[in-house]
Short mmCIF file of C-alpha atoms in Angstrom, two decimals:
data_model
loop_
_atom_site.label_atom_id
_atom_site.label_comp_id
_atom_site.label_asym_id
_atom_site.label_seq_id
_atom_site.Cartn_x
_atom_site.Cartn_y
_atom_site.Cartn_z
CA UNK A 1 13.74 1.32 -2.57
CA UNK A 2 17.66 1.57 -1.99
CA UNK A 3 16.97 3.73 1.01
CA UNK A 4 13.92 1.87 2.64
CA UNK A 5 15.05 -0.20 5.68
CA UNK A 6 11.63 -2.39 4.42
CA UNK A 7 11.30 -2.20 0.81
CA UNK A 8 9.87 -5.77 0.57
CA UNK A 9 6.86 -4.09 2.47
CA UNK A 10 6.68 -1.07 -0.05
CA UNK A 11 3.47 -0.56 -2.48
CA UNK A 12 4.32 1.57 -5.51
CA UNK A 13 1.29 3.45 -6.90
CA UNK A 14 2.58 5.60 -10.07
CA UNK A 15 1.02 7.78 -12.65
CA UNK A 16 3.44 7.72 -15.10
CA UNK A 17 2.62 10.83 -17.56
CA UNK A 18 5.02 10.12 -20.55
CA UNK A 19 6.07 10.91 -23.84
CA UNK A 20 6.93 8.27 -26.13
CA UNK A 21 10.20 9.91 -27.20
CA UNK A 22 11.48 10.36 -23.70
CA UNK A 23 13.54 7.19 -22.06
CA UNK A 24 14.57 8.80 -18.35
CA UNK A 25 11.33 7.18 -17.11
CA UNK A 26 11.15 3.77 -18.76
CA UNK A 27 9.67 1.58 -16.00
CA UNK A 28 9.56 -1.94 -17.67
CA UNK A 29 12.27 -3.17 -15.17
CA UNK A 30 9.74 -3.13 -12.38
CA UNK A 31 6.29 -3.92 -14.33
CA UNK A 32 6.54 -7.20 -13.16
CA UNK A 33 7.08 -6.57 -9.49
CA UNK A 34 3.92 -6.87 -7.33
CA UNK A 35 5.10 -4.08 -5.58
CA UNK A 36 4.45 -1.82 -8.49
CA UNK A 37 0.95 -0.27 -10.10
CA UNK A 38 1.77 1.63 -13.13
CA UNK A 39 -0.57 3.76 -14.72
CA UNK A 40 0.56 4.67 -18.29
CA UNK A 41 -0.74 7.77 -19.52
CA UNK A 42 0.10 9.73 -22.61
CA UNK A 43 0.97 13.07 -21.80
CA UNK A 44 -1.76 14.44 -24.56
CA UNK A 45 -4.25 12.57 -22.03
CA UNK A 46 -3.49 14.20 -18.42
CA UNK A 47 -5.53 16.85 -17.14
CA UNK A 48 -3.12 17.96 -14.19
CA UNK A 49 -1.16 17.12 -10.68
CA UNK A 50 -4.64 17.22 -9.03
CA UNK A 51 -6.08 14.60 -11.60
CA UNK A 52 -3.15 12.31 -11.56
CA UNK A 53 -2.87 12.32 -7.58
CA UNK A 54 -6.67 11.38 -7.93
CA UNK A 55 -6.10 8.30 -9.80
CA UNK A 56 -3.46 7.37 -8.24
CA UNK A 57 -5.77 7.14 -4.39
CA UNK A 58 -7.78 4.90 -6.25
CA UNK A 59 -5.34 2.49 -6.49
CA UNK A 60 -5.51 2.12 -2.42
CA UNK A 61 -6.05 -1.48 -1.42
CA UNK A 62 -5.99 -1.29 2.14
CA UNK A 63 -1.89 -0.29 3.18
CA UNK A 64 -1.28 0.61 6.47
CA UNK A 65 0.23 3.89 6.00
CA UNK A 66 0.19 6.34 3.11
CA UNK A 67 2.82 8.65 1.64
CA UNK A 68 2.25 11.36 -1.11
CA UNK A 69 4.98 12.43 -3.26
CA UNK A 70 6.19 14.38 -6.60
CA UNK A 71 8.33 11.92 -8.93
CA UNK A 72 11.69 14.53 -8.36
CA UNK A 73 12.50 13.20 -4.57
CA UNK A 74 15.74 11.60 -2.91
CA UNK A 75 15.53 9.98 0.66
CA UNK A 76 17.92 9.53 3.69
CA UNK A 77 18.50 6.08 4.13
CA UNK A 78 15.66 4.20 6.46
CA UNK A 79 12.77 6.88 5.29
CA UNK A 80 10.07 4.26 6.11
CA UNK A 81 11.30 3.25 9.78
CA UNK A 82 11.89 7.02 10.42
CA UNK A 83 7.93 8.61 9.14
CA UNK A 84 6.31 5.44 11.50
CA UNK A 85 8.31 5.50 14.50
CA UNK A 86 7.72 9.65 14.07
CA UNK A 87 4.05 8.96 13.24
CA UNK A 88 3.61 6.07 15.97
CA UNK A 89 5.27 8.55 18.79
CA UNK A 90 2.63 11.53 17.34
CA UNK A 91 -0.50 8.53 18.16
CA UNK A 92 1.05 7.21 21.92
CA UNK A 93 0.77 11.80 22.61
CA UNK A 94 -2.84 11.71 21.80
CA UNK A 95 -3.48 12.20 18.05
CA UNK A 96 -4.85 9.38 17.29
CA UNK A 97 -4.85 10.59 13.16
CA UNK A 98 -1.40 12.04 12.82
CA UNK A 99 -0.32 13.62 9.18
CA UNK A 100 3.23 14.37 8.66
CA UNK A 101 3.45 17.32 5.78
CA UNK A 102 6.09 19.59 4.60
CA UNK A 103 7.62 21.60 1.87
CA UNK A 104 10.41 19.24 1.88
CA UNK A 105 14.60 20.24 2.08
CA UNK A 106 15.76 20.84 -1.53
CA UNK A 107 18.00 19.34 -3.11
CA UNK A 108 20.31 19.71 -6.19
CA UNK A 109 20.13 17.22 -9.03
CA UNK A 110 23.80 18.30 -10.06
CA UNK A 111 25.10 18.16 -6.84
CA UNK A 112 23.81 15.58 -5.06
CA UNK A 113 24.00 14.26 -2.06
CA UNK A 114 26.32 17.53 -1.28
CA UNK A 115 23.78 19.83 -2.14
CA UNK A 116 20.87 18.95 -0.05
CA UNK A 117 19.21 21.61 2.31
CA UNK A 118 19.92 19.69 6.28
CA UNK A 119 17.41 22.46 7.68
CA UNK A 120 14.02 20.94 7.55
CA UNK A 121 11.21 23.54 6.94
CA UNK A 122 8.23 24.59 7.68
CA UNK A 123 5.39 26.37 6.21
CA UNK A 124 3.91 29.77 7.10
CA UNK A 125 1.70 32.33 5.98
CA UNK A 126 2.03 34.60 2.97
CA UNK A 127 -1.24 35.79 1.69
CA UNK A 128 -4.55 35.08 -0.03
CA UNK A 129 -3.98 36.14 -3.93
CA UNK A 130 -6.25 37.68 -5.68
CA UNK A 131 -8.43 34.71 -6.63
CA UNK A 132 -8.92 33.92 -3.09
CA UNK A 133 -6.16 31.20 -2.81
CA UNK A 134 -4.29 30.87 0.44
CA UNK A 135 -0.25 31.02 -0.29
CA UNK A 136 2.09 29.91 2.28
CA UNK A 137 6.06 29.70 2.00
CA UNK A 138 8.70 27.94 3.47
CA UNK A 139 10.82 28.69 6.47
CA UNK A 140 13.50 27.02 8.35
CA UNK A 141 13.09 25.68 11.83
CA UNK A 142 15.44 27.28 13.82
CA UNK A 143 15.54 25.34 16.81
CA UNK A 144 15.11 22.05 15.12
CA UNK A 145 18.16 20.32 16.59
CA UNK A 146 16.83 20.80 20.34
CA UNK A 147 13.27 19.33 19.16
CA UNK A 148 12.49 15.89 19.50
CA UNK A 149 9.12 15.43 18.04
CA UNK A 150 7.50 17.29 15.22
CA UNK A 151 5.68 20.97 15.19
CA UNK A 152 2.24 21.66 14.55
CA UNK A 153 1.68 22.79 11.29
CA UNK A 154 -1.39 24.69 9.61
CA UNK A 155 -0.52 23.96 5.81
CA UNK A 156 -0.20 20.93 3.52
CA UNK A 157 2.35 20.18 1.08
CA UNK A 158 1.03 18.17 -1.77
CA UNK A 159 4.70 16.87 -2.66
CA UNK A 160 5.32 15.25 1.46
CA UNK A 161 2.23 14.25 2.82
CA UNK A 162 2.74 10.92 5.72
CA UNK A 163 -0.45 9.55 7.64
CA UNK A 164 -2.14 6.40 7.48
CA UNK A 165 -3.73 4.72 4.73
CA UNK A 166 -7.03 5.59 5.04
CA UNK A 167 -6.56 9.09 4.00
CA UNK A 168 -6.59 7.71 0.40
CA UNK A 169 -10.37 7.11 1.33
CA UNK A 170 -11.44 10.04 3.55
CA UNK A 171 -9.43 12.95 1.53
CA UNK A 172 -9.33 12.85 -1.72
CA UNK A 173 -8.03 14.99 -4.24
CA UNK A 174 -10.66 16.86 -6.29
CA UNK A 175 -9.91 15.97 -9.90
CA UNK A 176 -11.00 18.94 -10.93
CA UNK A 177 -8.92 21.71 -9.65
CA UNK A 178 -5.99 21.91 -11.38
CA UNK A 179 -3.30 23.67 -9.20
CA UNK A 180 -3.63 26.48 -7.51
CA UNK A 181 -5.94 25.32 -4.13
CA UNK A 182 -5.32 22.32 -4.46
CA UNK A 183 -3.03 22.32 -0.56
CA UNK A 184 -4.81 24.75 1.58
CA UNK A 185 -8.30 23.08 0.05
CA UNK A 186 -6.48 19.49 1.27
CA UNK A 187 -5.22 20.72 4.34
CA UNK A 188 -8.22 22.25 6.05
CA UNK A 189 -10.38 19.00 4.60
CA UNK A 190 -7.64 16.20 6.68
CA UNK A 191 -8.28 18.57 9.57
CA UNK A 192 -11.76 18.57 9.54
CA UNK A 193 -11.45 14.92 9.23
CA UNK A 194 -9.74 14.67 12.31
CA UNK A 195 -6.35 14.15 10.80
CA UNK A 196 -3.72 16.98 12.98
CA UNK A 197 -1.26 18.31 10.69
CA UNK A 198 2.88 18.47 11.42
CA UNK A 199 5.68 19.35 9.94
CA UNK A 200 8.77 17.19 10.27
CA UNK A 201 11.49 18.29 12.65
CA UNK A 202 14.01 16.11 11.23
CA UNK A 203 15.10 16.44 7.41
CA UNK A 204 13.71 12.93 5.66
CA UNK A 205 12.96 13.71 1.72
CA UNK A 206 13.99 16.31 -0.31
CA UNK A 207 12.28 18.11 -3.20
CA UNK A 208 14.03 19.42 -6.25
CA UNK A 209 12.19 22.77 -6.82
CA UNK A 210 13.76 24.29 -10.13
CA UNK A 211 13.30 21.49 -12.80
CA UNK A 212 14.91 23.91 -15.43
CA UNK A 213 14.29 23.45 -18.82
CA UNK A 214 11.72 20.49 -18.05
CA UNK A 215 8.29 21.18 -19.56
CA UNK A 216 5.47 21.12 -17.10
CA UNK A 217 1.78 19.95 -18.31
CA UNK A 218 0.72 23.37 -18.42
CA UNK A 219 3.15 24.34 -20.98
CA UNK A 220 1.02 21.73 -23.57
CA UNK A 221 -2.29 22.02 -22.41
CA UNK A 222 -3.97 24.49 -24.30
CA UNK A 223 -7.06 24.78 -21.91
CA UNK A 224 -4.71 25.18 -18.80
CA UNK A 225 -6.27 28.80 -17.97
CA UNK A 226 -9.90 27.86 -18.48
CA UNK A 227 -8.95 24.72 -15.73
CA UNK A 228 -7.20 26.86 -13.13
CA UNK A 229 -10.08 29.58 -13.69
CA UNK A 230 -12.21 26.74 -12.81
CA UNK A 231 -10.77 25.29 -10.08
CA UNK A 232 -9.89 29.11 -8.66
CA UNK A 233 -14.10 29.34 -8.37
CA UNK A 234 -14.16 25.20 -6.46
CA UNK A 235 -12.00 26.77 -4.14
CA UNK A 236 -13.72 29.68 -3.57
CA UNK A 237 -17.13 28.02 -3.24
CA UNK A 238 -15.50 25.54 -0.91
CA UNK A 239 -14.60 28.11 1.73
CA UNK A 240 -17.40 30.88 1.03
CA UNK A 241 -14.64 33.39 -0.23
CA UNK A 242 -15.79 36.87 -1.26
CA UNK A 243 -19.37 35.69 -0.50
CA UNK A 244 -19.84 32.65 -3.19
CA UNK A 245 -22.50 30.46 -1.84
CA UNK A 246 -20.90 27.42 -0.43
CA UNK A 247 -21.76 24.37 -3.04
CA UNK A 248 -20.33 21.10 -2.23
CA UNK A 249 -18.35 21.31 1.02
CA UNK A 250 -20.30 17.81 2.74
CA UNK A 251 -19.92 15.85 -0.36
CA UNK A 252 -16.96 13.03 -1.79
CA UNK A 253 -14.60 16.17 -2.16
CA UNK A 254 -16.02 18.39 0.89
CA UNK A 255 -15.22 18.76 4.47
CA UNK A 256 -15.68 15.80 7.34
CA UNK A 257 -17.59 15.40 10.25
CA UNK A 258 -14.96 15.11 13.07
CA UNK A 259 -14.51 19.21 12.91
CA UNK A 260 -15.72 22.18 11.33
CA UNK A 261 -14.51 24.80 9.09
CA UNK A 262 -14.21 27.41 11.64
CA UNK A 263 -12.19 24.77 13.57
CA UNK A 264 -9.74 24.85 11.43
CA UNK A 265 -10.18 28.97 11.32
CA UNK A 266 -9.82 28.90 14.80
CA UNK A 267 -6.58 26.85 14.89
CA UNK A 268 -5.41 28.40 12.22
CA UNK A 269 -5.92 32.21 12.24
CA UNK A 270 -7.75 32.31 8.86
CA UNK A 271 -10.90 33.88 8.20
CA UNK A 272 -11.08 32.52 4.38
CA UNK A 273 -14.55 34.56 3.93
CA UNK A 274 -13.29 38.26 4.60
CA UNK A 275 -9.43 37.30 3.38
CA UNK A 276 -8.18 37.95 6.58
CA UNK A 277 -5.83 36.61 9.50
CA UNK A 278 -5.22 37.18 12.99
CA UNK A 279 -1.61 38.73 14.16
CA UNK A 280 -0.79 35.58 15.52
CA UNK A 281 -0.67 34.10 11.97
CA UNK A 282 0.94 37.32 10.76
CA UNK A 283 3.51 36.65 13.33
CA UNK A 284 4.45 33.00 12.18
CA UNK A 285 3.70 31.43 15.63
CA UNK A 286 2.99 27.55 15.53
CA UNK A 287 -1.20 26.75 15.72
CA UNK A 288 -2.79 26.46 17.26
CA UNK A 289 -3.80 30.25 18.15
CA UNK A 290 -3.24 31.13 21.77
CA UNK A 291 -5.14 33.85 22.30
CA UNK A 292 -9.08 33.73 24.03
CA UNK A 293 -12.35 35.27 23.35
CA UNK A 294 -14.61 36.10 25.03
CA UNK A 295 -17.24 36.45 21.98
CA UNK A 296 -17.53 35.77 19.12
CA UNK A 297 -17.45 38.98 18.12
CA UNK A 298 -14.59 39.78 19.62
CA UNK A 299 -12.83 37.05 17.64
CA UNK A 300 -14.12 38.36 14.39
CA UNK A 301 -12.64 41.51 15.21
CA UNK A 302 -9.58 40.77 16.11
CA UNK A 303 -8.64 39.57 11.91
CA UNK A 304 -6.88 41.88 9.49
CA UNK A 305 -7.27 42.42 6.07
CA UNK A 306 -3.88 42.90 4.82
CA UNK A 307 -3.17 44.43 1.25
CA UNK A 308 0.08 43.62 -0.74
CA UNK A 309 1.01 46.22 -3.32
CA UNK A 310 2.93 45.63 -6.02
CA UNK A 311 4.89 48.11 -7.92
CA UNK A 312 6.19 47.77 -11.45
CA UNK A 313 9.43 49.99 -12.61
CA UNK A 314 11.06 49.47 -15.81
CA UNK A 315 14.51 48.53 -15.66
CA UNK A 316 15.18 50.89 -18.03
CA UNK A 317 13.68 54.07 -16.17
CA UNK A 318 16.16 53.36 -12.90
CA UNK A 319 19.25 55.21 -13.26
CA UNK A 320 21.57 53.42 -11.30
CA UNK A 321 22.58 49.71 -11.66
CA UNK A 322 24.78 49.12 -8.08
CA UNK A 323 22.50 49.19 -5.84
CA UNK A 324 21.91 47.16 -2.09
CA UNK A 325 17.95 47.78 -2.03
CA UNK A 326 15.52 50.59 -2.65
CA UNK A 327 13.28 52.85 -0.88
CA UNK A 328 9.84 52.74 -1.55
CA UNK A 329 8.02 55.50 0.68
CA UNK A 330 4.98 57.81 0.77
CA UNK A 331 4.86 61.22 2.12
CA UNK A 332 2.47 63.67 2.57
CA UNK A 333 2.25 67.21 1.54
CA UNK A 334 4.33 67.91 4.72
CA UNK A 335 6.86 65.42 3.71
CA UNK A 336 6.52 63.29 6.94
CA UNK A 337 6.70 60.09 6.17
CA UNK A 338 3.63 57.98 6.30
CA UNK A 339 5.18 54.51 5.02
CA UNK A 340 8.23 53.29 3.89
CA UNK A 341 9.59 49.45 2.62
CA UNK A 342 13.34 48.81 2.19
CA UNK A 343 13.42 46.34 -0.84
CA UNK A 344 16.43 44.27 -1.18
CA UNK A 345 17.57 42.02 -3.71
CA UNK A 346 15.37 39.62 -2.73
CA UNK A 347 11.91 41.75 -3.50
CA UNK A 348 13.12 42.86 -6.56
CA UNK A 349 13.09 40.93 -9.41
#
């Protein structure tokens, strides 16, 4: 509120997931504010992000504009103005359903406002884990200082999601998956809804991404496996993933009407069925894909399947403890080298 150049126009929806031994998020002060809707909910009682970011869209009465965010955030002063005039210029190009999204700049709870990331980010491709589930990661943007308008973006960000109101309506969160698909499931439904996805090219909001030593609902809920099991198999029935018949995808929690699945694969560089992506995705150019087709055939065949191996050593088993990175290679009988990965610090935990 502090930062908003219009908090009088401001609509608080909050799903406020408490313990009644904590005081840090005591929200009396504003319960009488018409601003405010505050759900109260026991933390025995949740059943996940997903869950509570459903509840929370049904509180939607209409707004203008819509913005999606975790409860650990900090703004730069005159947010609001920023995200509309940004979302406003994004409508007067031609996109008519604009949706600003982002892993947003971090920032540092102990060191704050000195230790906030300037370099907004965006989001690229990492791989499909072995459930099926699309990861992505964050990256800076380089050349963000020369931009003056946002880049196209294939991923969501649950935590920084800016569009107009009416998403509330048309893309809801399924209250059943419990976190893992829960972005890429979101973010291919807005497209196909006709929303076009960017990422900020200016930093706005920042995330705080460590939460150390805070408990997360997954560290009390007992059934927490059996829900992410479950919502592993929604996600791979939405997309068709390792050949589960697709269940579901036209309904409340499905895909629109405005574009199609293999739209979005199209734009994208994702072939969610066969796990695979084109080189342009590999490559961590912006969408959409730039390269044609003739057939398509051809377009099928131009995806890779791409394997990530993971190899465990015990620390105890490495001889030496100053070291700059390892050498992981295979030879063959020959010794010619067939592969070889230079881990550094980074890739070795």
């Amino acid at each position: 509120l502090d930062k908003a150049k219009r908090p009088k126009n401001l609509v608080l929806a909050i799903a406020r997931q408490y313990a009644d031994e904590d005081g840090f998020d005591n929200l009396d002060r504003w319960r009488k504010d018409k601003r405010f809707k505050i759900m109260d909910i026991p933390y025995a009682d949740s059943e996940g992000a997903c869950w509570a970011r459903n509840l929370i869209q049904q509180l939607y009465n209409g707004e203008e504009y819509t913005l999606q965010i975790d409860s650990h955030m900090r703004f730069n002063q005159d947010w609001d103005d920023t995200l509309i005039k940004i979302l406003k210029g994004l409508q007067k190009d031609g996109y008519p359903k604009p949706l600003l999204t982002s892993y947003a700049c971090s920032f540092d709870p102990k060191n704050d406002p000195g230790g906030r990331v300037q370099d907004p980010w965006r989001m690229v491709y990492d791989r499909f884990s072995p459930e099926g589930n699309v990861f992505f990661m964050p990256e800076t943007i380089d050349e963000w200082k020369t931009l003056k308008k946002p880049i196209p973006a294939r991923f969501y960000s649950a935590h920084y999601a800016f569009t107009l109101g009416q998403f509330a309506n048309e893309v809801q969160h399924n209250p059943e998956y419990y976190f893992h698909g829960e972005e890429i499931s979101i973010g291919v439904r807005a497209f196909t809804w006709g929303y076009d996805l960017f990422h900020p090219h200016i930093p706005i909001i920042y995330h705080e991404y460590t939460r150390n030593g805070k408990k997360k609902q997954w560290d009390d809920d007992k059934e927490w496996v059996k829900k992410n099991e479950r919502a592993h198999f929604l996600n791979k029935r939405l997309f068709g993933v390792d050949g589960v018949e697709q269940e579901g995808y036209d309904g409340l929690f499905g895909f629109g009407s405005v574009r199609t699945l293999r739209d979005y694969e199209k734009y994208a560089g994702i072939l969610f069925e066969k796990r695979a992506v084109q080189q342009w995705t590999i490559d961590k150019k912006n969408p959409p894909v730039m390269e044609k087709y003739d057939t398509e055939e051809e377009w099928l065949n131009s995806f890779s399947i791409i394997f990530r191996h993971c190899i465990d050593v015990q620390y105890d088993s490495v001889p030496e403890k100053d070291y700059e990175f390892w050498v992981v290679a295979f030879h063959d009988e020959d010794d010619n080298t067939l592969y070889r990965k230079d881990a550094d610090i980074n890739e070795i935990n």
